[in-house]
Coordinates of C-alpha atoms in Angstrom, one line a residue:
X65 CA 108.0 146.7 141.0
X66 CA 107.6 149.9 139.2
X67 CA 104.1 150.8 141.8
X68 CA 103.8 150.2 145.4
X69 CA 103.7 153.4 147.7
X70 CA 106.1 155.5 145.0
X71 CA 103.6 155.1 141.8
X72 CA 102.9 158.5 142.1
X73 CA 106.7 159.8 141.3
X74 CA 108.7 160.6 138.3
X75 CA 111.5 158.4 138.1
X76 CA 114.7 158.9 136.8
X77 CA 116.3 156.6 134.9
X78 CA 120.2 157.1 134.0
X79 CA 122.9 154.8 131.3
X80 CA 126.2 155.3 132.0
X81 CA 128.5 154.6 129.4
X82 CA 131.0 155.2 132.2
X83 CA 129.3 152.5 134.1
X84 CA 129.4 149.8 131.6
X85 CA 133.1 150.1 130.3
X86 CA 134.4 150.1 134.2
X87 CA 134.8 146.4 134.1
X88 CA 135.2 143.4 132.0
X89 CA 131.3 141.9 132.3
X90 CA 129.6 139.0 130.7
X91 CA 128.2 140.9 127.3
X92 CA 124.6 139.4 128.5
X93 CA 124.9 140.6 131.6
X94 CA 125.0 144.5 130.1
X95 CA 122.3 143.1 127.9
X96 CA 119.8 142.4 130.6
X97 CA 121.0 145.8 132.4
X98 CA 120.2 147.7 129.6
X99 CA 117.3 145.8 128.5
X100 CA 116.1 146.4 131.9
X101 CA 116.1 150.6 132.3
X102 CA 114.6 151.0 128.6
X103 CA 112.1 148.7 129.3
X104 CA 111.2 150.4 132.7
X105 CA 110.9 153.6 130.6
X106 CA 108.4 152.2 128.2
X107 CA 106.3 150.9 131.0
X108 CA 106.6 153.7 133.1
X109 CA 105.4 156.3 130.1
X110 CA 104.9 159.5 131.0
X111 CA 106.4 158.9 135.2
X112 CA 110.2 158.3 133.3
X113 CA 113.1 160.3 132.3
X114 CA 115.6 158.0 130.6
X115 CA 119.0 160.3 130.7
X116 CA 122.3 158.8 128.2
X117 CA 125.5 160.5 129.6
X118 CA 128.8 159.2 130.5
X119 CA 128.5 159.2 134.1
X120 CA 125.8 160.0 136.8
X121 CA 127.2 162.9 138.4
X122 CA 126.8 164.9 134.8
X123 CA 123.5 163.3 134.2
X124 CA 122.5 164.6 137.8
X125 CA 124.1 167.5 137.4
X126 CA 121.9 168.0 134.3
X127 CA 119.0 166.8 135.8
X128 CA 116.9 170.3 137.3
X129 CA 116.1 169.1 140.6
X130 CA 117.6 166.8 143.4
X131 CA 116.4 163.0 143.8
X132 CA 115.0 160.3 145.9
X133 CA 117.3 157.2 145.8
X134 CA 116.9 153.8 147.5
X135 CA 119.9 152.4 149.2
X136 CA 122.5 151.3 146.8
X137 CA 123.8 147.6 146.6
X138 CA 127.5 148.3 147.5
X139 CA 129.5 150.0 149.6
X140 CA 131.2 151.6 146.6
X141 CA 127.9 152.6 145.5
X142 CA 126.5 153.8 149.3
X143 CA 129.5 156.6 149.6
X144 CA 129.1 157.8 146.1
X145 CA 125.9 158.4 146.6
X146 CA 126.3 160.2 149.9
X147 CA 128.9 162.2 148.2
X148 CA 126.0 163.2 145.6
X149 CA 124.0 163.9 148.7
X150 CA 126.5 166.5 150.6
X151 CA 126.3 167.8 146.7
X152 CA 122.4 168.4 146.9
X153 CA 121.9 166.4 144.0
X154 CA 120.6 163.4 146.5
X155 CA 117.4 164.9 148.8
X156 CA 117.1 161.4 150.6
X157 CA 118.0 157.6 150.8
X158 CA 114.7 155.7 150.7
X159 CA 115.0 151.7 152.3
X160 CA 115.9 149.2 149.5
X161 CA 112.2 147.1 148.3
X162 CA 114.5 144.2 147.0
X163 CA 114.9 142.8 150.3
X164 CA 111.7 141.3 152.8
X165 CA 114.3 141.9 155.6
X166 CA 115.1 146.0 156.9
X167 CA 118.8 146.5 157.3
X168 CA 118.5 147.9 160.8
X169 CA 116.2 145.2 162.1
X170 CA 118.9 142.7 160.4
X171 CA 121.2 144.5 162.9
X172 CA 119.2 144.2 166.0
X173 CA 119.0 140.5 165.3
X174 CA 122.9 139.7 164.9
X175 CA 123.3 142.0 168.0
X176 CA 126.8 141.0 169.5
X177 CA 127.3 137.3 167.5
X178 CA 130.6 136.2 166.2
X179 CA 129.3 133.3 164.9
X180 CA 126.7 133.0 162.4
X181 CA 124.2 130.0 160.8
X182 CA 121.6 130.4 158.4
X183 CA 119.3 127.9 159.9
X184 CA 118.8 130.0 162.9
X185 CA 118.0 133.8 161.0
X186 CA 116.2 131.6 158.4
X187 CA 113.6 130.5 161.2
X188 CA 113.5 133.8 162.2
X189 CA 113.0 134.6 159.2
X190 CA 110.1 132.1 158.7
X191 CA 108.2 133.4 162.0
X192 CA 108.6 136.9 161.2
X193 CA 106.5 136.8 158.1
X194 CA 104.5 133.9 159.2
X195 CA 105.7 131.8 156.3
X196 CA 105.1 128.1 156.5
X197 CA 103.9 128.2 160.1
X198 CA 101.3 126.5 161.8
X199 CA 100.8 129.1 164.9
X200 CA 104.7 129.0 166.2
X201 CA 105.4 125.5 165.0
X202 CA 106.4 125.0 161.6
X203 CA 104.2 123.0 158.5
X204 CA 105.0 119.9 159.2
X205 CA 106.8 120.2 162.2
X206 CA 110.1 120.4 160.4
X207 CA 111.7 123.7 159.7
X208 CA 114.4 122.2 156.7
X209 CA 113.7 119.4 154.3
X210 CA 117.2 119.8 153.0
X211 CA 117.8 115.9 153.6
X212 CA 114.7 114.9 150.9
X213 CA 116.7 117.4 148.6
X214 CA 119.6 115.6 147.2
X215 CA 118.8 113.5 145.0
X216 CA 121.4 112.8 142.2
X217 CA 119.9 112.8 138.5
X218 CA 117.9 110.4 137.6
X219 CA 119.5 108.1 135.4
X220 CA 118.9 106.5 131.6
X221 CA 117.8 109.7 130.7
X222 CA 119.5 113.0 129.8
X223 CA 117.2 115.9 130.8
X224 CA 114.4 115.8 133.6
X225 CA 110.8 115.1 132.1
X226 CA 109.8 118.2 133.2
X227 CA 108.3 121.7 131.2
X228 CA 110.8 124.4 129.8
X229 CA 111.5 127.3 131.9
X230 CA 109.6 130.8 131.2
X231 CA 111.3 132.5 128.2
X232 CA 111.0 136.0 127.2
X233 CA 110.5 137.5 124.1
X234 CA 112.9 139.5 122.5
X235 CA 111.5 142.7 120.9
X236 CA 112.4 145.8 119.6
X237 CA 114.2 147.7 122.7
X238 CA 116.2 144.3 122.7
X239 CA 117.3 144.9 119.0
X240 CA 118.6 148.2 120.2
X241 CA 120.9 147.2 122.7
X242 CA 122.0 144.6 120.9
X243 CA 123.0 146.9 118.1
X244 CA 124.2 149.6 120.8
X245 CA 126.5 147.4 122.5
X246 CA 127.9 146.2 119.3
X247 CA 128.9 150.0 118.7
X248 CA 130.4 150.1 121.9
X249 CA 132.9 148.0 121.2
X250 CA 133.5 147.3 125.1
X251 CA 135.7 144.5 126.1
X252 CA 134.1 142.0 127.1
X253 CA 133.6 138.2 128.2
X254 CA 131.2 135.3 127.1
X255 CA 128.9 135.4 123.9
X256 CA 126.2 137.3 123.0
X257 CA 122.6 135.2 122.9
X258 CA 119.1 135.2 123.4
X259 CA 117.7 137.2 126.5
X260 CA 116.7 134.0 129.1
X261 CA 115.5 136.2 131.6
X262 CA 113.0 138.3 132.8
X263 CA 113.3 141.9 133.1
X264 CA 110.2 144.0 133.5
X265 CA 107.7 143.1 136.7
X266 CA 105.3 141.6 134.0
X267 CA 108.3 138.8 132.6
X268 CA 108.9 138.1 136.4
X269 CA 105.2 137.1 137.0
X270 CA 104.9 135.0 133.9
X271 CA 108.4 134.0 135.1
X272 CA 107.6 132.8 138.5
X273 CA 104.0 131.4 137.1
X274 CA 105.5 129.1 134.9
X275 CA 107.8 128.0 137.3
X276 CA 105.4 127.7 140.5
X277 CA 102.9 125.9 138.2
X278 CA 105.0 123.2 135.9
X279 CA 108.2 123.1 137.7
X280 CA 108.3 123.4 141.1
X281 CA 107.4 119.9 142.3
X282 CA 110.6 118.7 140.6
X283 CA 112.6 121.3 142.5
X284 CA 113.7 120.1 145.5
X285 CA 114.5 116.7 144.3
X286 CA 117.1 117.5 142.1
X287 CA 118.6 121.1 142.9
X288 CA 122.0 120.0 144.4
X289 CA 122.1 117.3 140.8
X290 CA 123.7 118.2 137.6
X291 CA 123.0 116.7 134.2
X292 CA 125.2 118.2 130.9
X293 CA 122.2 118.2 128.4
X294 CA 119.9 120.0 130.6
X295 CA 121.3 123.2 132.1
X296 CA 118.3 124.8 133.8
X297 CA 116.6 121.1 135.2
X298 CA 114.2 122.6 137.5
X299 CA 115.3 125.9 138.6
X300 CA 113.3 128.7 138.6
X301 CA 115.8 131.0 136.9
X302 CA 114.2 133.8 139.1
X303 CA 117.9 135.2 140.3
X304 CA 118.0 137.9 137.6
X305 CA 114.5 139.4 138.2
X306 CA 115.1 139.2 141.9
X307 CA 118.2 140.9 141.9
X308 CA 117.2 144.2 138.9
X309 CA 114.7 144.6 141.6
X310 CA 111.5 143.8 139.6
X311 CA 110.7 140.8 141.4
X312 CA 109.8 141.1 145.2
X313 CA 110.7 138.2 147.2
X314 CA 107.7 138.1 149.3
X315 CA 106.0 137.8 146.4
X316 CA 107.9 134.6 145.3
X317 CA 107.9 132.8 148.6
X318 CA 104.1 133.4 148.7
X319 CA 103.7 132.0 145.2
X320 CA 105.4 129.1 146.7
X321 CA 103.3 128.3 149.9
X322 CA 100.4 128.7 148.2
X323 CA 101.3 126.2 146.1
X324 CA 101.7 123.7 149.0
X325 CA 98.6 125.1 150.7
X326 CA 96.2 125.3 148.0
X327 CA 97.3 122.7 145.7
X328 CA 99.3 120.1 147.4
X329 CA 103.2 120.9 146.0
X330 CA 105.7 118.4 148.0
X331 CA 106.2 120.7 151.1
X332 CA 110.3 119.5 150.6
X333 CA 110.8 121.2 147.4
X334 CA 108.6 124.5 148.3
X335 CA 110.6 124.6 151.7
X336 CA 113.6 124.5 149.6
X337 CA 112.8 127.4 147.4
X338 CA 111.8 129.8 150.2
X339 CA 114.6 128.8 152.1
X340 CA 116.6 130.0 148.7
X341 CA 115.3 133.3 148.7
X342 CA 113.5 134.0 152.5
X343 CA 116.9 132.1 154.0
X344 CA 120.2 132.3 152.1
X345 CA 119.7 135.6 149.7
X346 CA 118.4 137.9 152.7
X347 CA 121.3 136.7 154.4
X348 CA 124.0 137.0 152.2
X349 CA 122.8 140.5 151.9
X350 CA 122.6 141.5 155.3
X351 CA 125.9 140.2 156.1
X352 CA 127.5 141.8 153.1
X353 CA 126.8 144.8 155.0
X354 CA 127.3 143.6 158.7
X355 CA 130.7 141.9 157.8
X356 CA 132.0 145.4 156.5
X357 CA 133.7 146.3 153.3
X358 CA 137.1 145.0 154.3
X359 CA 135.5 141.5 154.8
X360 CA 137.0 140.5 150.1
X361 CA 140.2 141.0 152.0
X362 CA 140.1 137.6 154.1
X363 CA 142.4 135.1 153.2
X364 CA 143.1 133.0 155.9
X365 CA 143.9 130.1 153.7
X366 CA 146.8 132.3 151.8
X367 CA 145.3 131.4 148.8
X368 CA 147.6 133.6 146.0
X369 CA 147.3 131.7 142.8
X370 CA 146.2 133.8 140.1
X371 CA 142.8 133.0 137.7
X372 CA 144.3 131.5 135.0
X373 CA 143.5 133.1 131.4
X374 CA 141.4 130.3 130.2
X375 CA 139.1 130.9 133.6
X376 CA 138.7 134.7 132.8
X377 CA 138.1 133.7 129.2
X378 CA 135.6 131.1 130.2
X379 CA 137.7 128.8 127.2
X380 CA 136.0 125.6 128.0
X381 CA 137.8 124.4 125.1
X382 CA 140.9 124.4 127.0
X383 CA 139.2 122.0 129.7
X384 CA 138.9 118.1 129.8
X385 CA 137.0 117.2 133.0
X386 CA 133.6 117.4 132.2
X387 CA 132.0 119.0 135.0
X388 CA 134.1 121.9 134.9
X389 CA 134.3 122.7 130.9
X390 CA 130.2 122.2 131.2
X391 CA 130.6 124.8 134.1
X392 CA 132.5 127.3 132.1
X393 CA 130.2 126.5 129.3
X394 CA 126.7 127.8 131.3
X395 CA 129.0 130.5 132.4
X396 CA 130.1 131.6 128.7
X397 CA 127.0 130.8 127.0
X398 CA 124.3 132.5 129.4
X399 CA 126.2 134.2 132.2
X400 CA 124.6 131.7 134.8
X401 CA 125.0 128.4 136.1
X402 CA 122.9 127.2 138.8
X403 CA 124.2 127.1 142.9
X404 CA 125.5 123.3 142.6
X405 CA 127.9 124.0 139.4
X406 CA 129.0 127.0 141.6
X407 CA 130.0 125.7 144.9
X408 CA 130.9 122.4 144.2
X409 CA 132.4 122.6 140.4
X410 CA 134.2 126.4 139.9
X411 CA 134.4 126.9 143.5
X412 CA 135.9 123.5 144.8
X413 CA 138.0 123.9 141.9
X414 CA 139.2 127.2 143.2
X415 CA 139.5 126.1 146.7
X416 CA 141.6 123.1 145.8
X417 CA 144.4 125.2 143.3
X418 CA 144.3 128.4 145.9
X419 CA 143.1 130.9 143.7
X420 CA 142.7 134.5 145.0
X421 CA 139.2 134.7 146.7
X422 CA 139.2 138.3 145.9
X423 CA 140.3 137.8 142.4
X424 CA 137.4 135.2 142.4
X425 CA 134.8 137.2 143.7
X426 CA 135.2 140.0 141.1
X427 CA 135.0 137.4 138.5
X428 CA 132.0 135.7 139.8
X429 CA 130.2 139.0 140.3
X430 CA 130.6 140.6 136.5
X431 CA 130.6 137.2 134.4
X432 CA 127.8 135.8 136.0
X433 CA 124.4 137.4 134.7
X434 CA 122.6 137.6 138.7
X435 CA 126.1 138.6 140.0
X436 CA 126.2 142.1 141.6
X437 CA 128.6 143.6 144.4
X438 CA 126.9 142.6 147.7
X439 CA 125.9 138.7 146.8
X440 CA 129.2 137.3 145.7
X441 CA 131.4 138.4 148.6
X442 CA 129.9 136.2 151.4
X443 CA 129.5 133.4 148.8
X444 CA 132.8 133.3 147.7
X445 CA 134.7 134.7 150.4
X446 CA 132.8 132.9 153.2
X447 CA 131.1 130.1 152.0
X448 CA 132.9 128.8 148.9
X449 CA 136.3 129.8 149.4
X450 CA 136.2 129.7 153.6
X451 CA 139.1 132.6 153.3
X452 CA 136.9 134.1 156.3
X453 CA 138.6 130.8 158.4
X454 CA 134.8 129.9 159.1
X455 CA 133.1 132.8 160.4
X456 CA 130.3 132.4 157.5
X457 CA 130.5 128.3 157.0
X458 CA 131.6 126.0 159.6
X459 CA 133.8 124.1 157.1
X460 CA 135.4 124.4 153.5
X461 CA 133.4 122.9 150.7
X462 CA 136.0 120.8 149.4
X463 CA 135.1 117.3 147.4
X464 CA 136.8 115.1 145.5
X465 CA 135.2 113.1 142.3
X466 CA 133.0 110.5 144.1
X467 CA 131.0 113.8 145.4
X468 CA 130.3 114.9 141.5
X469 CA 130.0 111.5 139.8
X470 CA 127.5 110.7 142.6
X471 CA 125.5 114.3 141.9
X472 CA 125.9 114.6 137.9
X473 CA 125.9 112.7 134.6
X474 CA 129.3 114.0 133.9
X475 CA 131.9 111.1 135.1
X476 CA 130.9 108.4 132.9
X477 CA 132.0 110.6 129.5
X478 CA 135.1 112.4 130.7
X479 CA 138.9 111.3 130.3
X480 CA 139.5 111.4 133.8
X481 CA 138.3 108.6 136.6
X482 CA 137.1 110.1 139.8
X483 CA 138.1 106.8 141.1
X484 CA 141.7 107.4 140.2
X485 CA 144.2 110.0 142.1
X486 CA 147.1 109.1 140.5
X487 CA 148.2 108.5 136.9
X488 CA 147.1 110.3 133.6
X489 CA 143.5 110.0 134.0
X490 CA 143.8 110.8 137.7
X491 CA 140.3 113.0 138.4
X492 CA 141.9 116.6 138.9
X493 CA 139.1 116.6 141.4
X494 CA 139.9 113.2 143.7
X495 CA 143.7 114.2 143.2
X496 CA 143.3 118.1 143.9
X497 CA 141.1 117.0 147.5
X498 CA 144.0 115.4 148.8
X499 CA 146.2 118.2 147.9
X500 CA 143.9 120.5 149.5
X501 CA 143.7 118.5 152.5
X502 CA 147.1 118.4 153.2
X503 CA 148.1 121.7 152.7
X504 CA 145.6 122.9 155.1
X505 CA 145.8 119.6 157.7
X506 CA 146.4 121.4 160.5
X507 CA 143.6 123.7 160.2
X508 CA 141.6 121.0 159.0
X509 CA 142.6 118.4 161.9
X510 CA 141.0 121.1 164.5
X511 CA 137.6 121.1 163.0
X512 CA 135.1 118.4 164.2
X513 CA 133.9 118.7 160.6
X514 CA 137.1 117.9 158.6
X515 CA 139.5 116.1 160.7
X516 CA 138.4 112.4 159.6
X517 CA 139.5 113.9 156.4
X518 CA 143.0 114.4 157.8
X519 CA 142.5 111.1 159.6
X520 CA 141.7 109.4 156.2
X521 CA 144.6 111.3 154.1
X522 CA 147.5 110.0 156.7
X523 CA 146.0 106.4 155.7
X524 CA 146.7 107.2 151.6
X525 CA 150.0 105.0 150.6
X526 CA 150.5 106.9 147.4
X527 CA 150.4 110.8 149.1
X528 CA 154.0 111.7 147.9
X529 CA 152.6 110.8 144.2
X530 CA 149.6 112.9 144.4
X531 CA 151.0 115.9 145.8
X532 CA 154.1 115.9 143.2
X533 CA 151.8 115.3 140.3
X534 CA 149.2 117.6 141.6
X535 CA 151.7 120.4 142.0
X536 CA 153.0 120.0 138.3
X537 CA 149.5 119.7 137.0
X538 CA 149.0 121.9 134.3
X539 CA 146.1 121.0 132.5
X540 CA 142.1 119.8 134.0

């Protein structure tokens, strides 16, 4: 998205070496960032100023005039730019283009709520930009086909008979940063590999192309499933490009419905997708900014329990159950695991042992390639971890192995049995649920959603067993 209504401008482009060392990030993820700006500056030509300094004050500073900028991604970001503004080195704060969704009309729509649910800005959403719609009713008189959306993997086979995802070429700006980072020396997680993702508006195209034209019909089927020889099934992989901004979202969901319109793709799966990007990542923006910055602080489940070094390592090695070293795997191999591996793998496992949501969200938002500050905070804070007590999700995603050995391939090949909750290949999963759920019973037993859990756990004959072996459990 280098045009639109600013393709006249000059553009500034700046790499801070400041920027990069501030915290420990997946090495691909600085790849892609980098990757990204000198790529922008070859495509822009003559329109771009790339500037290498240590920080952008001093390449602002240097720079002889004051600039436009579009409204940063964090709060962090937001006051240092209005610092650079009272400074003159700002003129103006233009609206963000990575979002369909204005942040002041977000704000006239949650008005005075306390409560929030996705379904009901989603269909907003959906009439606002006449997505899906047949006049004011929606295609097919449904508005969510999230029910025809979960299947588990097929089975007798090990990857879905579908077409590889879109992948990019490296060239010779790619060699560069490759050999620049090396110099840096910066400290680092993950492994270095081939770029997966797109990073100029022309990748994204051929990116969402491919993906609209071989891939979607497959989609919604299987995007909650997880198989371990197939880590990118049938997602679009489209995160990355969204998020550096060179993929609009409109022009995504559009792709999608006139896929359904024009050539007959299963109205389920491109429901799904547009409820991915037109639903869930508009929100999780806008309430970044509505819930305020204080919002990483929310802890109501007390949850103190530092990452332990093998998570911040991503050491899979160091892990038996197979859904989670397979996790940590995606994680240290390409910075990215897709939504189901998130929720319901590293983030039930956090919810279960009570790690720090806070601590949790930093590490989801630098080791994870599509992780930025304003998208992991409501999806770790609220949704995975429930540390908001509910004011995001209306219950804690917690499951115990029968949830994953339904949904993935994993269970038949790993040590543990998700059957079992006691005993040396007790499923760290099944065993860590109950602990969960009686730790948090009274909270639990007051939410229509989770109280037959509590009901069910009071039934367990064997409860003192778990909890002391799940409280000495060392290894998973």
């Amino acid at each position: 998205m280098y045009g639109g209504e600013h393709a006249h401008r000059e553009v500034l482009l700046i790499e801070s070496t400041a920027a990069l060392r501030k915290r420990r990030y997946h090495r691909q993820k600085l790849h892609l960032v980098l990757s990204a700006l000198r790529h922008a500056e070859r495509d822009l030509g003559d329109r771009a100023t790339l500037m290498r300094t240590d920080d952008y004050t001093d390449a602002l500073e240097r720079f002889d005039r004051p600039v436009l900028v579009f409204q940063p991604t964090s709060f962090a970001a937001e006051r240092f730019v209005n610092r650079l503004h009272e400074q003159g080195l700002v003129a103006d704060v233009l609206p963000t283009p990575m979002f369909a969704l204005p942040r002041a009309d977000f704000e006239t729509w949650a008005g005075n709520r306390t409560r929030f649910r996705m379904e009901d800005f989603y269909r907003d959403q959906r009439r606002r930009f006449d997505v899906l719609m047949q006049g004011a009713d929606p295609v097919g008189n449904r508005w969510n086909y999230d029910e025809e959306n979960r299947e588990p993997p097929p089975k007798k086979q090990d990857r879905l008979d579908v077409p590889a995802p879109y992948r990019p070429r490296e060239d010779d700006i790619d060699e560069q940063v490759r050999r620049d980072l090396d110099a840096m020396d910066l400290d680092t997680v993950g492994v270095d590999g081939p770029r997966l993702f797109a990073v100029t508006p022309a990748e994204a195209q051929r990116a969402l192309k491919r993906f609209i034209d071989h891939r979607l019909p497959t989609f919604g089927r299987y995007e909650d499933a997880m198989m371990g020889d197939d880590w990118a099934m049938s997602h679009s992989l489209l995160s990355v490009p969204l998020n550096l901004g060179v993929l609009h979202p409109l022009d995504a969901v559009h792709a999608a419905e006139q896929a359904y319109r024009r050539d007959g793709a299963p109205l389920a799966a491109v429901e799904g997708f547009i409820r991915q990007i037109l639903g869930w990542r508009e929100y999780m923006w806008h309430l970044y900014w509505h819930f305020g910055p204080g919002y990483t602080r929310n802890n109501v489940l007390a949850a103190t329990t530092p990452l332990p070094d093998w998570w911040r390592d991503l050491d899979s090695d160091a892990v038996t159950a197979e859904c989670l070293r397979h996790a940590l795997m995606g994680v240290r191999d390409r910075g990215w695991t897709h939504h189901i591996q998130r929720l319901m793998v590293l983030g039930n496992h956090a919810l279960q042992r009570g790690y720090h949501p806070a601590e949790l969200t930093e590490w989801f938002a630098t080791a994870y390639v599509d992780g930025f500050r304003w998208v992991m905070p409501t999806n770790v804070v609220g949704m995975s971890q429930h540390a908001d007590g509910g004011r995001l999700a209306t219950k804690p995603y917690a499951a115990g192995g029968a949830y994953i050995n339904k949904m993935s391939d994993h269970c038949g090949d790993c040590a543990y049995d998700p059957k079992k909750r006691v005993g040396e290949d007790a499923c760290p999963f099944t065993a860590g649920y109950w602990a969960f759920v009686d730790r948090h019973r009274d909270r639990l037993a007051r939410n229509n959603r989770t109280r037959r859990a509590v009901s069910s756990m009071e039934r367990l004959n064997d409860l003192s067993a778990v909890l002391e072996q799940e409280a000495a459990r060392k290894d998973f």
